[in-house]
Each structure stands twice: as structure tokens, then as C-alpha cells.
PDB file of N, CA and C in Angstrom:
ATOM      1  N   MET A 250      88.557 113.658 105.096  1.00 75.00           N
ATOM      2  CA  MET A 250      87.815 112.452 105.297  1.00 75.00           C
ATOM      3  C   MET A 250      88.802 111.308 105.505  1.00 75.00           C
ATOM      4  N   SER A 251      88.461 110.400 106.354  1.00 81.00           N
ATOM      5  CA  SER A 251      89.298 109.230 106.562  1.00 81.00           C
ATOM      6  C   SER A 251      88.412 108.010 106.727  1.00 81.00           C
ATOM      7  N   LYS A 252      89.005 106.857 106.552  1.00 87.00           N
ATOM      8  CA  LYS A 252      88.263 105.621 106.772  1.00 87.00           C
ATOM      9  C   LYS A 252      89.054 104.732 107.696  1.00 87.00           C
ATOM     10  N   GLN A 253      88.345 103.926 108.421  1.00 89.00           N
ATOM     11  CA  GLN A 253      88.987 102.978 109.319  1.00 89.00           C
ATOM     12  C   GLN A 253      88.935 101.599 108.698  1.00 89.00           C
ATOM     13  N   ILE A 254      90.049 100.900 108.819  1.00 88.00           N
ATOM     14  CA  ILE A 254      90.156  99.538 108.313  1.00 88.00           C
ATOM     15  C   ILE A 254      90.669  98.672 109.454  1.00 88.00           C
ATOM     16  N   GLN A 255      90.023  97.575 109.682  1.00 90.00           N
ATOM     17  CA  GLN A 255      90.503  96.648 110.709  1.00 90.00           C
ATOM     18  C   GLN A 255      91.314  95.551 110.053  1.00 90.00           C
ATOM     19  N   ILE A 256      92.469  95.280 110.643  1.00 87.00           N
ATOM     20  CA  ILE A 256      93.364  94.247 110.128  1.00 87.00           C
ATOM     21  C   ILE A 256      93.716  93.323 111.271  1.00 87.00           C
ATOM     22  N   ALA A 257      93.565  92.036 111.062  1.00 89.00           N
ATOM     23  CA  ALA A 257      93.955  91.060 112.071  1.00 89.00           C
ATOM     24  C   ALA A 257      95.440  90.750 111.888  1.00 89.00           C
ATOM     25  N   VAL A 258      96.222  91.050 112.895  1.00 88.00           N
ATOM     26  CA  VAL A 258      97.666  90.808 112.862  1.00 88.00           C
ATOM     27  C   VAL A 258      97.957  89.651 113.821  1.00 88.00           C
ATOM     28  N   PRO A 259      98.627  88.617 113.350  1.00 91.00           N
ATOM     29  CA  PRO A 259      98.919  87.482 114.234  1.00 91.00           C
ATOM     30  C   PRO A 259      99.706  87.917 115.473  1.00 91.00           C
ATOM     31  N   ASP A 260      99.524  87.202 116.554  1.00 90.00           N
ATOM     32  CA  ASP A 260     100.186  87.534 117.818  1.00 90.00           C
ATOM     33  C   ASP A 260     101.709  87.546 117.706  1.00 90.00           C
ATOM     34  N   PHE A 261     102.268  86.724 116.830  1.00 94.00           N
ATOM     35  CA  PHE A 261     103.721  86.662 116.729  1.00 94.00           C
ATOM     36  C   PHE A 261     104.315  87.882 116.033  1.00 94.00           C
ATOM     37  N   VAL A 262     103.483  88.704 115.419  1.00 91.00           N
ATOM     38  CA  VAL A 262     103.940  89.955 114.816  1.00 91.00           C
ATOM     39  C   VAL A 262     103.773  91.037 115.878  1.00 91.00           C
ATOM     40  N   ASP A 263     104.882  91.536 116.365  1.00 92.00           N
ATOM     41  CA  ASP A 263     104.868  92.486 117.472  1.00 92.00           C
ATOM     42  C   ASP A 263     104.776  93.912 116.944  1.00 92.00           C
ATOM     43  N   LEU A 264     103.551  94.343 116.604  1.00 90.00           N
ATOM     44  CA  LEU A 264     103.307  95.692 116.104  1.00 90.00           C
ATOM     45  C   LEU A 264     102.161  96.316 116.888  1.00 90.00           C
ATOM     46  N   ASP A 265     102.309  97.584 117.201  1.00 91.00           N
ATOM     47  CA  ASP A 265     101.168  98.293 117.777  1.00 91.00           C
ATOM     48  C   ASP A 265     100.571  99.176 116.680  1.00 91.00           C
ATOM     49  N   ALA A 266      99.478  99.849 116.985  1.00 90.00           N
ATOM     50  CA  ALA A 266      98.766 100.652 115.989  1.00 90.00           C
ATOM     51  C   ALA A 266      99.646 101.760 115.410  1.00 90.00           C
ATOM     52  N   ALA A 267     100.461 102.409 116.250  1.00 93.00           N
ATOM     53  CA  ALA A 267     101.317 103.496 115.770  1.00 93.00           C
ATOM     54  C   ALA A 267     102.364 102.978 114.782  1.00 93.00           C
ATOM     55  N   GLU A 268     102.952 101.830 115.080  1.00 93.00           N
ATOM     56  CA  GLU A 268     103.945 101.244 114.163  1.00 93.00           C
ATOM     57  C   GLU A 268     103.288 100.852 112.842  1.00 93.00           C
ATOM     58  N   MET A 269     102.077 100.311 112.912  1.00 93.00           N
ATOM     59  CA  MET A 269     101.370  99.904 111.705  1.00 93.00           C
ATOM     60  C   MET A 269     101.055 101.126 110.837  1.00 93.00           C
ATOM     61  N   ARG A 270     100.613 102.227 111.462  1.00 94.00           N
ATOM     62  CA  ARG A 270     100.353 103.455 110.700  1.00 94.00           C
ATOM     63  C   ARG A 270     101.626 103.966 110.040  1.00 94.00           C
ATOM     64  N   LEU A 271     102.736 103.926 110.784  1.00 95.00           N
ATOM     65  CA  LEU A 271     104.012 104.389 110.226  1.00 95.00           C
ATOM     66  C   LEU A 271     104.423 103.529 109.039  1.00 95.00           C
ATOM     67  N   LEU A 272     104.372 102.229 109.187  1.00 94.00           N
ATOM     68  CA  LEU A 272     104.777 101.335 108.094  1.00 94.00           C
ATOM     69  C   LEU A 272     103.909 101.532 106.857  1.00 94.00           C
ATOM     70  N   LEU A 273     102.614 101.705 107.065  1.00 94.00           N
ATOM     71  CA  LEU A 273     101.720 101.934 105.929  1.00 94.00           C
ATOM     72  C   LEU A 273     102.008 103.286 105.283  1.00 94.00           C
ATOM     73  N   ALA A 274     102.210 104.312 106.091  1.00 95.00           N
ATOM     74  CA  ALA A 274     102.515 105.637 105.556  1.00 95.00           C
ATOM     75  C   ALA A 274     103.817 105.616 104.766  1.00 95.00           C
ATOM     76  N   VAL A 275     104.835 104.933 105.281  1.00 94.00           N
ATOM     77  CA  VAL A 275     106.120 104.829 104.576  1.00 94.00           C
ATOM     78  C   VAL A 275     105.931 104.109 103.246  1.00 94.00           C
ATOM     79  N   ALA A 276     105.207 103.008 103.242  1.00 93.00           N
ATOM     80  CA  ALA A 276     104.995 102.247 102.005  1.00 93.00           C
ATOM     81  C   ALA A 276     104.252 103.091 100.967  1.00 93.00           C
ATOM     82  N   LEU A 277     103.211 103.798 101.392  1.00 94.00           N
ATOM     83  CA  LEU A 277     102.450 104.626 100.457  1.00 94.00           C
ATOM     84  C   LEU A 277     103.274 105.811  99.960  1.00 94.00           C
ATOM     85  N   TYR A 278     104.096 106.393 100.826  1.00 91.00           N
ATOM     86  CA  TYR A 278     104.985 107.476 100.403  1.00 91.00           C
ATOM     87  C   TYR A 278     106.006 106.954  99.393  1.00 91.00           C
ATOM     88  N   ASP A 279     106.573 105.802  99.681  1.00 89.00           N
ATOM     89  CA  ASP A 279     107.592 105.213  98.807  1.00 89.00           C
ATOM     90  C   ASP A 279     107.013 104.899  97.430  1.00 89.00           C
ATOM     91  N   GLN A 280     105.727 104.572  97.367  1.00 90.00           N
ATOM     92  CA  GLN A 280     105.055 104.286  96.093  1.00 90.00           C
ATOM     93  C   GLN A 280     104.608 105.567  95.379  1.00 90.00           C
ATOM     94  N   GLY A 281     104.782 106.720  96.041  1.00 87.00           N
ATOM     95  CA  GLY A 281     104.368 107.975  95.442  1.00 87.00           C
ATOM     96  C   GLY A 281     102.885 108.264  95.594  1.00 87.00           C
ATOM     97  N   ARG A 282     102.220 107.527  96.468  1.00 92.00           N
ATOM     98  CA  ARG A 282     100.782 107.711  96.655  1.00 92.00           C
ATOM     99  C   ARG A 282     100.461 108.748  97.725  1.00 92.00           C
ATOM    100  N   LEU A 283     101.460 109.122  98.536  1.00 92.00           N
ATOM    101  CA  LEU A 283     101.312 110.157  99.557  1.00 92.00           C
ATOM    102  C   LEU A 283     102.456 111.139  99.429  1.00 92.00           C
ATOM    103  N   SER A 284     102.188 112.388  99.724  1.00 90.00           N
ATOM    104  CA  SER A 284     103.256 113.379  99.813  1.00 90.00           C
ATOM    105  C   SER A 284     103.943 113.221 101.165  1.00 90.00           C
ATOM    106  N   LEU A 285     105.040 113.917 101.350  1.00 91.00           N
ATOM    107  CA  LEU A 285     105.750 113.865 102.621  1.00 91.00           C
ATOM    108  C   LEU A 285     104.836 114.328 103.758  1.00 91.00           C
ATOM    109  N   GLY A 286     104.127 115.418 103.539  1.00 94.00           N
ATOM    110  CA  GLY A 286     103.224 115.941 104.554  1.00 94.00           C
ATOM    111  C   GLY A 286     102.079 114.991 104.863  1.00 94.00           C
ATOM    112  N   GLN A 287     101.526 114.375 103.823  1.00 95.00           N
ATOM    113  CA  GLN A 287     100.437 113.417 104.024  1.00 95.00           C
ATOM    114  C   GLN A 287     100.937 112.195 104.781  1.00 95.00           C
ATOM    115  N   GLY A 288     102.135 111.726 104.446  1.00 95.00           N
ATOM    116  CA  GLY A 288     102.708 110.582 105.149  1.00 95.00           C
ATOM    117  C   GLY A 288     102.942 110.888 106.612  1.00 95.00           C
ATOM    118  N   ALA A 289     103.468 112.084 106.878  1.00 96.00           N
ATOM    119  CA  ALA A 289     103.710 112.494 108.261  1.00 96.00           C
ATOM    120  C   ALA A 289     102.402 112.561 109.032  1.00 96.00           C
ATOM    121  N   GLU A 290     101.373 113.142 108.412  1.00 96.00           N
ATOM    122  CA  GLU A 290     100.065 113.250 109.069  1.00 96.00           C
ATOM    123  C   GLU A 290      99.485 111.871 109.360  1.00 96.00           C
ATOM    124  N   MET A 291      99.573 110.981 108.380  1.00 95.00           N
ATOM    125  CA  MET A 291      99.039 109.625 108.568  1.00 95.00           C
ATOM    126  C   MET A 291      99.760 108.896 109.694  1.00 95.00           C
ATOM    127  N   ALA A 292     101.069 109.102 109.779  1.00 96.00           N
ATOM    128  CA  ALA A 292     101.868 108.427 110.800  1.00 96.00           C
ATOM    129  C   ALA A 292     101.758 109.118 112.158  1.00 96.00           C
ATOM    130  N   GLY A 293     101.175 110.313 112.185  1.00 96.00           N
ATOM    131  CA  GLY A 293     101.067 111.055 113.436  1.00 96.00           C
ATOM    132  C   GLY A 293     102.386 111.658 113.882  1.00 96.00           C
ATOM    133  N   LEU A 294     103.218 112.033 112.897  1.00 96.00           N
ATOM    134  CA  LEU A 294     104.540 112.583 113.174  1.00 96.00           C
ATOM    135  C   LEU A 294     104.695 113.947 112.521  1.00 96.00           C
ATOM    136  N   SER A 295     105.702 114.697 112.956  1.00 96.00           N
ATOM    137  CA  SER A 295     106.067 115.914 112.244  1.00 96.00           C
ATOM    138  C   SER A 295     106.731 115.495 110.932  1.00 96.00           C
ATOM    139  N   LYS A 296     106.836 116.438 110.000  1.00 94.00           N
ATOM    140  CA  LYS A 296     107.509 116.111 108.736  1.00 94.00           C
ATOM    141  C   LYS A 296     108.946 115.664 108.988  1.00 94.00           C
ATOM    142  N   ARG A 297     109.622 116.371 109.887  1.00 94.00           N
ATOM    143  CA  ARG A 297     111.017 116.023 110.180  1.00 94.00           C
ATOM    144  C   ARG A 297     111.128 114.609 110.747  1.00 94.00           C
ATOM    145  N   ALA A 298     110.271 114.264 111.712  1.00 95.00           N
ATOM    146  CA  ALA A 298     110.315 112.932 112.315  1.00 95.00           C
ATOM    147  C   ALA A 298     109.965 111.861 111.281  1.00 95.00           C
ATOM    148  N   PHE A 299     109.023 112.180 110.386  1.00 94.00           N
ATOM    149  CA  PHE A 299     108.666 111.218 109.339  1.00 94.00           C
ATOM    150  C   PHE A 299     109.832 111.010 108.385  1.00 94.00           C
ATOM    151  N   MET A 300     110.500 112.108 108.016  1.00 92.00           N
ATOM    152  CA  MET A 300     111.676 111.996 107.137  1.00 92.00           C
ATOM    153  C   MET A 300     112.742 111.114 107.776  1.00 92.00           C
ATOM    154  N   GLU A 301     112.970 111.293 109.073  1.00 91.00           N
ATOM    155  CA  GLU A 301     113.962 110.472 109.774  1.00 91.00           C
ATOM    156  C   GLU A 301     113.527 109.016 109.821  1.00 91.00           C
ATOM    157  N   SER A 302     112.234 108.774 109.929  1.00 92.00           N
ATOM    158  CA  SER A 302     111.717 107.409 109.987  1.00 92.00           C
ATOM    159  C   SER A 302     111.829 106.699 108.643  1.00 92.00           C
ATOM    160  N   LEU A 303     111.790 107.460 107.556  1.00 92.00           N
ATOM    161  CA  LEU A 303     111.869 106.849 106.224  1.00 92.00           C
ATOM    162  C   LEU A 303     113.145 106.026 106.064  1.00 92.00           C
ATOM    163  N   GLY A 304     114.274 106.612 106.447  1.00 85.00           N
ATOM    164  CA  GLY A 304     115.545 105.900 106.321  1.00 85.00           C
ATOM    165  C   GLY A 304     115.582 104.638 107.162  1.00 85.00           C
ATOM    166  N   GLY A 305     115.024 104.718 108.357  1.00 85.00           N
ATOM    167  CA  GLY A 305     114.986 103.550 109.237  1.00 85.00           C
ATOM    168  C   GLY A 305     114.124 102.430 108.699  1.00 85.00           C
ATOM    169  N   CYS A 306     113.203 102.790 107.808  1.00 83.00           N
ATOM    170  CA  CYS A 306     112.311 101.791 107.203  1.00 83.00           C
ATOM    171  C   CYS A 306     112.781 101.378 105.807  1.00 83.00           C
ATOM    172  N   GLY A 307     113.948 101.879 105.405  1.00 79.00           N
ATOM    173  CA  GLY A 307     114.505 101.491 104.108  1.00 79.00           C
ATOM    174  C   GLY A 307     113.950 102.264 102.926  1.00 79.00           C
ATOM    175  N   ALA A 308     113.297 103.398 103.176  1.00 80.00           N
ATOM    176  CA  ALA A 308     112.758 104.214 102.087  1.00 80.00           C
ATOM    177  C   ALA A 308     113.572 105.498 101.987  1.00 80.00           C
ATOM    178  N   SER A 309     113.530 106.114 100.831  1.00 80.00           N
ATOM    179  CA  SER A 309     114.271 107.346 100.601  1.00 80.00           C
ATOM    180  C   SER A 309     113.355 108.555 100.730  1.00 80.00           C
ATOM    181  N   VAL A 310     113.894 109.627 101.246  1.00 80.00           N
ATOM    182  CA  VAL A 310     113.149 110.887 101.305  1.00 80.00           C
ATOM    183  C   VAL A 310     112.888 111.378  99.885  1.00 80.00           C
ATOM    184  N   PHE A 311     113.804 111.103  98.989  1.00 76.00           N
ATOM    185  CA  PHE A 311     113.708 111.545  97.602  1.00 76.00           C
ATOM    186  C   PHE A 311     113.044 110.458  96.787  1.00 76.00           C
ATOM    187  N   ASN A 312     111.737 110.539  96.648  1.00 65.00           N
ATOM    188  CA  ASN A 312     111.015 109.484  95.938  1.00 65.00           C
ATOM    189  C   ASN A 312     110.733 109.852  94.486  1.00 65.00           C
ATOM    190  N   HIS A 313     111.693 110.497  93.864  1.00 65.00           N
ATOM    191  CA  HIS A 313     111.556 110.852  92.454  1.00 65.00           C
ATOM    192  C   HIS A 313     112.352 109.851  91.620  1.00 65.00           C
ATOM    193  N   SER A 314     111.815 109.510  90.471  1.00 66.00           N
ATOM    194  CA  SER A 314     112.514 108.592  89.583  1.00 66.00           C
ATOM    195  C   SER A 314     113.710 109.295  88.951  1.00 66.00           C
ATOM    196  N   PRO A 315     114.682 108.537  88.474  1.00 70.00           N
ATOM    197  CA  PRO A 315     115.831 109.153  87.781  1.00 70.00           C
ATOM    198  C   PRO A 315     115.383 110.000  86.582  1.00 70.00           C
ATOM    199  N   GLU A 316     114.313 109.574  85.911  1.00 76.00           N
ATOM    200  CA  GLU A 316     113.805 110.325  84.766  1.00 76.00           C
ATOM    201  C   GLU A 316     113.262 111.690  85.212  1.00 76.00           C
ATOM    202  N   ASP A 317     112.542 111.710  86.351  1.00 69.00           N
ATOM    203  CA  ASP A 317     112.026 112.974  86.874  1.00 69.00           C
ATOM    204  C   ASP A 317     113.167 113.917  87.231  1.00 69.00           C
ATOM    205  N   LEU A 318     114.198 113.377  87.861  1.00 68.00           N
ATOM    206  CA  LEU A 318     115.340 114.208  88.238  1.00 68.00           C
ATOM    207  C   LEU A 318     116.063 114.752  87.015  1.00 68.00           C
ATOM    208  N   ALA A 319     116.244 113.905  85.992  1.00 76.00           N
ATOM    209  CA  ALA A 319     116.912 114.354  84.760  1.00 76.00           C
ATOM    210  C   ALA A 319     116.088 115.450  84.085  1.00 76.00           C
ATOM    211  N   ARG A 320     114.774 115.296  84.057  1.00 79.00           N
ATOM    212  CA  ARG A 320     113.902 116.304  83.455  1.00 79.00           C
ATOM    213  C   ARG A 320     113.981 117.619  84.236  1.00 79.00           C
ATOM    214  N   ASP A 321     114.001 117.523  85.569  1.00 72.00           N
ATOM    215  CA  ASP A 321     114.126 118.733  86.391  1.00 72.00           C
ATOM    216  C   ASP A 321     115.446 119.446  86.133  1.00 72.00           C
ATOM    217  N   LEU A 322     116.526 118.667  86.016  1.00 79.00           N
ATOM    218  CA  LEU A 322     117.837 119.275  85.744  1.00 79.00           C
ATOM    219  C   LEU A 322     117.857 119.937  84.364  1.00 79.00           C
ATOM    220  N   ALA A 323     117.242 119.297  83.388  1.00 85.00           N
ATOM    221  CA  ALA A 323     117.219 119.852  82.038  1.00 85.00           C
ATOM    222  C   ALA A 323     116.408 121.150  82.000  1.00 85.00           C
ATOM    223  N   ASN A 324     115.394 121.242  82.836  1.00 83.00           N
ATOM    224  CA  ASN A 324     114.543 122.435  82.861  1.00 83.00           C
ATOM    225  C   ASN A 324     115.086 123.531  83.775  1.00 83.00           C
ATOM    226  N   ALA A 325     116.128 123.253  84.517  1.00 77.00           N
ATOM    227  CA  ALA A 325     116.673 124.256  85.471  1.00 77.00           C
ATOM    228  C   ALA A 325     117.477 125.318  84.766  1.00 77.00           C
TER     229      ALA A 325
END
């Protein structure tokens, strides 16, 4: 299921619909609200292309907190 949301973007902001979807997907992924696959699907990209886009948008592919990583290492 999906929903459509209309957003008025001022003319001086040079974004098209695809860029807006990518930026939103990156932000939601960075917040931990989307998985990598969900972010890629939302952005209309392959997982690999989405991963490459994350760095260009200032987000990390590894969206785990230091505490999560330490816990994973302790359990390994």
C-alpha cells in the first residue's frame, strides 16, 4: 500500500519528483525508518544505486548506532 502526498516546492528549489523521492528515502533510511531495500524501492533505484546515492547525500550505508555495533561484536 502506498499513499500520495502533494508538496508545494518553491520555484527557486530546483528539484524534480525523482530527486524528491530520493532525498526523502535517504532521510527516512538515515533515521532508521526504512530498510535499505525499502529505501531503494521508494527512490526507484536498485539497492546498489541507492547505497551509492547515500554517500552523495551525506548519509551512511551503516545506519547502526555504536551501541548496536558493540552489542553485535559482543555476541559474535
